[in-house]
PDB file of C-alpha atoms in Angstrom:
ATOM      1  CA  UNK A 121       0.000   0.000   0.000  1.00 44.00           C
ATOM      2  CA  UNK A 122       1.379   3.585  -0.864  1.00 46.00           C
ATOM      3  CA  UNK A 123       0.557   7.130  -0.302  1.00 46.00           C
ATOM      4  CA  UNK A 124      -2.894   8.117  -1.512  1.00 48.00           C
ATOM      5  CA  UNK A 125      -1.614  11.020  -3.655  1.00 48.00           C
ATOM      6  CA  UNK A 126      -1.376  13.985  -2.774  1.00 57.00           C
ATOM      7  CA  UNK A 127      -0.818  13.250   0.774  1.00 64.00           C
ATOM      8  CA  UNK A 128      -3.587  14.335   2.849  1.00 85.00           C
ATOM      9  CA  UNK A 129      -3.638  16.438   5.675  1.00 92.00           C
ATOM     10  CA  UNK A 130      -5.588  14.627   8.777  1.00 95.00           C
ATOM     11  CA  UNK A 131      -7.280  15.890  11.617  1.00 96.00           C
ATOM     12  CA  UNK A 132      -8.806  13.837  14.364  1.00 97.00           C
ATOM     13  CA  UNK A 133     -11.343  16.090  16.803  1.00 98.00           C
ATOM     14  CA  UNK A 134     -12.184  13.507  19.567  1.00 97.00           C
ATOM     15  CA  UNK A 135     -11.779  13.001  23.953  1.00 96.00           C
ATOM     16  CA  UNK A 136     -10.895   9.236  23.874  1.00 95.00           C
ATOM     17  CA  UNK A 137      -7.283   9.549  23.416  1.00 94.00           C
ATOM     18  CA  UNK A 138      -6.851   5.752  23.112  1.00 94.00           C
ATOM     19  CA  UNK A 139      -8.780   5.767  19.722  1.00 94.00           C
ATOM     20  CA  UNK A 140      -6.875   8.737  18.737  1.00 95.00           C
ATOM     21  CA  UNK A 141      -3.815   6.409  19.287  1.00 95.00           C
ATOM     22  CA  UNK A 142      -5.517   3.341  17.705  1.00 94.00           C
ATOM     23  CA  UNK A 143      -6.539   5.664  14.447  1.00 94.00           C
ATOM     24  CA  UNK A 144      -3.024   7.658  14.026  1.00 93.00           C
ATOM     25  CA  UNK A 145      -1.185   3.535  14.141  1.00 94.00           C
ATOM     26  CA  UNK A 146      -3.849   2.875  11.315  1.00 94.00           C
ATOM     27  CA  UNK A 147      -3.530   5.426   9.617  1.00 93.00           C
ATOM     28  CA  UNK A 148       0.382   5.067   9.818  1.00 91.00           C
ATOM     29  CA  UNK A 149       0.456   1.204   9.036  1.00 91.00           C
ATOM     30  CA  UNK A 150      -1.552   1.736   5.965  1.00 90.00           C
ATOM     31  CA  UNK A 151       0.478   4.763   4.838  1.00 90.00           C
ATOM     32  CA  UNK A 152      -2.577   7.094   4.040  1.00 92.00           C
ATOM     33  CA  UNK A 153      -0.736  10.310   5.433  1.00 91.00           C
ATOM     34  CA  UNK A 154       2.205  11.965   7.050  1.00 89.00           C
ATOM     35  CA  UNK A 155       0.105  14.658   9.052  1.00 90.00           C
ATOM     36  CA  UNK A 156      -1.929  14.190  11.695  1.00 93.00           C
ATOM     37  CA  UNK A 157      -3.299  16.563  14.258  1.00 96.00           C
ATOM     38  CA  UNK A 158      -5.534  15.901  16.571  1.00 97.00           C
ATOM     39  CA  UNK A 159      -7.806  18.172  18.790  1.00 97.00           C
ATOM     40  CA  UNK A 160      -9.682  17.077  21.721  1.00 97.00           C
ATOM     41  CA  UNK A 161     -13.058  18.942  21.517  1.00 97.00           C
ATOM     42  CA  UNK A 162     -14.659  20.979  19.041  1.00 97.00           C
ATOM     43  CA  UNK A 163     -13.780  24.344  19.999  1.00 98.00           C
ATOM     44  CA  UNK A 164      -9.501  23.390  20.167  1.00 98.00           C
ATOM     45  CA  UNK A 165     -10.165  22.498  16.494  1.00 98.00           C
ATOM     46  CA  UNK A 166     -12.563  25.654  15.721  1.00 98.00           C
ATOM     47  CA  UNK A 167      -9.883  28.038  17.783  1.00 97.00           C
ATOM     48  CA  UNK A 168      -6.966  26.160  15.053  1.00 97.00           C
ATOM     49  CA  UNK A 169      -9.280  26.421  11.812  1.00 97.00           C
ATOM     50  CA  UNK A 170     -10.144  30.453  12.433  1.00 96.00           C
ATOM     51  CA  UNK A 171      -5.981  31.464  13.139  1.00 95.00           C
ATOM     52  CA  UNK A 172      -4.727  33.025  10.229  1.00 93.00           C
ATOM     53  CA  UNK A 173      -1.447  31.733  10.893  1.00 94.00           C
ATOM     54  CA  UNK A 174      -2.415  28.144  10.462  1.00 93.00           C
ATOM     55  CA  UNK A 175      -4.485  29.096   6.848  1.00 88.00           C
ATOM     56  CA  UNK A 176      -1.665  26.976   4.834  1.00 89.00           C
ATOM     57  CA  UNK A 177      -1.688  23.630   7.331  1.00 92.00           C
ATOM     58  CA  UNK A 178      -5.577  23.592   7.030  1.00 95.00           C
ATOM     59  CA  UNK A 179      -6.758  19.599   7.032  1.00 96.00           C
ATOM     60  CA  UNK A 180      -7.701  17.937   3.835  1.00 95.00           C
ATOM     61  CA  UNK A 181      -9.937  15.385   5.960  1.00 96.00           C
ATOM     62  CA  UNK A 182     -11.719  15.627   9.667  1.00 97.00           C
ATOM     63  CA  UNK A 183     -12.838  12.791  11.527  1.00 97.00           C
ATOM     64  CA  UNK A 184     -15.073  14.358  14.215  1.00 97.00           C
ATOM     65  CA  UNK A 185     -16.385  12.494  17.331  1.00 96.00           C
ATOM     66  CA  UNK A 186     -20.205  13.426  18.237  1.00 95.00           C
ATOM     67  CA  UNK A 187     -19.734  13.094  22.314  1.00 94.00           C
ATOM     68  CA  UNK A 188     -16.735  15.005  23.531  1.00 95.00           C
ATOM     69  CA  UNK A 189     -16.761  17.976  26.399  1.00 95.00           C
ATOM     70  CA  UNK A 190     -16.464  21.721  25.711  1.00 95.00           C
ATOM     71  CA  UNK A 191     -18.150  21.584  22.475  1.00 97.00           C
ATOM     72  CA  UNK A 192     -19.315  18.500  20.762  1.00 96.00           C
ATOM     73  CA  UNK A 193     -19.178  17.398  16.934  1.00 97.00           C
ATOM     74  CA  UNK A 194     -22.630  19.216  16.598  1.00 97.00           C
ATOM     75  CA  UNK A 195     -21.041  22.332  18.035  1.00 98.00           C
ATOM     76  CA  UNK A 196     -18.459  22.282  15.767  1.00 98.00           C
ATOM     77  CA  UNK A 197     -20.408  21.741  12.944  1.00 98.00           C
ATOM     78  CA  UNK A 198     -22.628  24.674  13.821  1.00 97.00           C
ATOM     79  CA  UNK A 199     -19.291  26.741  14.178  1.00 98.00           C
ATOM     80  CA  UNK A 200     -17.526  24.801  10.592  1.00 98.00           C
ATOM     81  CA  UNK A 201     -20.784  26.239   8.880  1.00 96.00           C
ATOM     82  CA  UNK A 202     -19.895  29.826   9.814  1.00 96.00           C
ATOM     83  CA  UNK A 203     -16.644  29.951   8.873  1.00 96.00           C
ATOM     84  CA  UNK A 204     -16.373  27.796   5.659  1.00 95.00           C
ATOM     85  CA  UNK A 205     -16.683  30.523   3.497  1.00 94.00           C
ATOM     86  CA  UNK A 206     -13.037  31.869   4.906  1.00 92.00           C
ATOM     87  CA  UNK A 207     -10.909  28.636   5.062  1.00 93.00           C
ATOM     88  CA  UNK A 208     -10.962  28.719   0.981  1.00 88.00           C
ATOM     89  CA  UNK A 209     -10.311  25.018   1.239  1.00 91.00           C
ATOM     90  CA  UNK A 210     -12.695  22.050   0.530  1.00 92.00           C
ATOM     91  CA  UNK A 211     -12.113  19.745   3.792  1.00 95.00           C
ATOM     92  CA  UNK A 212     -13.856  16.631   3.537  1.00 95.00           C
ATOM     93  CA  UNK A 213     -15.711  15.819   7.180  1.00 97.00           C
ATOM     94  CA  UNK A 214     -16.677  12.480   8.377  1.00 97.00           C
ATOM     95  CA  UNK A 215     -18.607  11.911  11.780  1.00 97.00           C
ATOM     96  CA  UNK A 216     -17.310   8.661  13.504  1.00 95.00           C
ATOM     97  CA  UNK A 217     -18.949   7.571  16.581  1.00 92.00           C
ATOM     98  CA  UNK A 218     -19.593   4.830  18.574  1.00 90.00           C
ATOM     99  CA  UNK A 219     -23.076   5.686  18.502  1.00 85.00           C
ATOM    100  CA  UNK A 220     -25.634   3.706  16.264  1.00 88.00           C
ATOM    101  CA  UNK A 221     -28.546   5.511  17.298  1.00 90.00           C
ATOM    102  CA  UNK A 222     -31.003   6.659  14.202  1.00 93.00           C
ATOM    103  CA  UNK A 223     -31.296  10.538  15.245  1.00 94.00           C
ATOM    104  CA  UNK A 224     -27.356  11.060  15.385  1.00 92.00           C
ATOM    105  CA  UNK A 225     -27.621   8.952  11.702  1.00 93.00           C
ATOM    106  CA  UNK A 226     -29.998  11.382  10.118  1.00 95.00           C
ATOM    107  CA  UNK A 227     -28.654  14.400  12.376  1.00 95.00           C
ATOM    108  CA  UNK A 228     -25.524  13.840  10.452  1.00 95.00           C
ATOM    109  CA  UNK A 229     -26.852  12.745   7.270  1.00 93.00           C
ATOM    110  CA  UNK A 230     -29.115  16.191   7.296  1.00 96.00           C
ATOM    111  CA  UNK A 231     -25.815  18.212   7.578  1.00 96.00           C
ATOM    112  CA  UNK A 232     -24.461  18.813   4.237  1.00 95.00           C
ATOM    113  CA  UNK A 233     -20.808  19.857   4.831  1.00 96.00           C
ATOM    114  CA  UNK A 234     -20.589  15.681   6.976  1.00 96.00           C
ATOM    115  CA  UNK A 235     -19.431  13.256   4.036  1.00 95.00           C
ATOM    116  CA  UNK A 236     -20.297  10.462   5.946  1.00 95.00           C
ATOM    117  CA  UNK A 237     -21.592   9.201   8.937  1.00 96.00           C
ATOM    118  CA  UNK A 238     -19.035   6.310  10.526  1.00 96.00           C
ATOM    119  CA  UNK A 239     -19.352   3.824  13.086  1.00 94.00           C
ATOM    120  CA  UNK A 240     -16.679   3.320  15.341  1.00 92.00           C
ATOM    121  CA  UNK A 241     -14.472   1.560  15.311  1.00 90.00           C
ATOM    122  CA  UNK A 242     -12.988   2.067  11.907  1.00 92.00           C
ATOM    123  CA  UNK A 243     -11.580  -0.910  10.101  1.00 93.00           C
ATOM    124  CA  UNK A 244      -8.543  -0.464   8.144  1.00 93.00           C
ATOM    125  CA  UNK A 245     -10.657  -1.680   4.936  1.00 94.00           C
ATOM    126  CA  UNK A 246     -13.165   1.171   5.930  1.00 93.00           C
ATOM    127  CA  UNK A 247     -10.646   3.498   6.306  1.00 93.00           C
ATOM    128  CA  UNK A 248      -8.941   3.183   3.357  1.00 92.00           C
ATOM    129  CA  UNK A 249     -11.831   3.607   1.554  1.00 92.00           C
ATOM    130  CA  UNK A 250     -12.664   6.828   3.202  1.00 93.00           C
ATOM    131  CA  UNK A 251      -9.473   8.114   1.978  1.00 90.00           C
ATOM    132  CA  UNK A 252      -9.980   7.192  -1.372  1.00 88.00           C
ATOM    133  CA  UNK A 253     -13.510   8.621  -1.550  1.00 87.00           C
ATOM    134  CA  UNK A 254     -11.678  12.400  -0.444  1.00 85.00           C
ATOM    135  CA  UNK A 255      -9.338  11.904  -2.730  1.00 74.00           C
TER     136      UNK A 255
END
């Protein structure tokens, strides 16, 4: 397995830090990128997005947890909404979650800037996939 080209840009936005680990050894093993950063609540990742300093390391792909403290993935997509118009960058979202309840599905689903909505965890087949798919 190589590099999807061009290499993507990642950025994880979840609490559990062991599935941050788990997902950043994936995503390692399998090659899919070189950069990773990783945020552990909406607003950290809102607060990085809206600094013009960081306008040319702006992620190619989010994977955004629903359930986190300080402000959720529903917070943050509120807050994404608002500011998409500056970023001047298409960034490809996907919701992972261990939840498999129907209203967070069609929550997500309803919200046209999520790609996807993911179950966690992600298997490395699933993954790669995703990667492909924001290529």
């Amino acid at each position: 397995m190589t590099l999807i080209s061009p290499a993507k840009t990642v950025c994880v936005i979840d609490d559990d830090k062991i599935y941050i680990y788990g997902l950043k050894k994936l995503i390692s093993i399998k090659q899919l990128s070189p950069n990773l950063m990783e945020f552990y609540n909406g607003k950290e990742a809102i607060d990085f997005l809206t600094d013009p300093e960081n306008l040319n390391s702006l992620p190619d792909i989010i994977f955004l947890d629903i359930n986190m403290p300080v402000m959720d993935g529903w917070g943050f997509m509120e807050s994404f909404v608002k500011i998409k118009p500056q970023l001047g960058k298409k960034i490809t979202i996907y919701m992972v979650s261990s939840s498999i309840n129907d209203d967070d599905i069609e929550r997500a689903k309803s919200i046209s800037d999520i790609t996807d909505y993911v179950i966690k965890p992600i298997s490395p087949d699933t993954l790669v996939e995703l990667f492909r798919l924001a290529a």
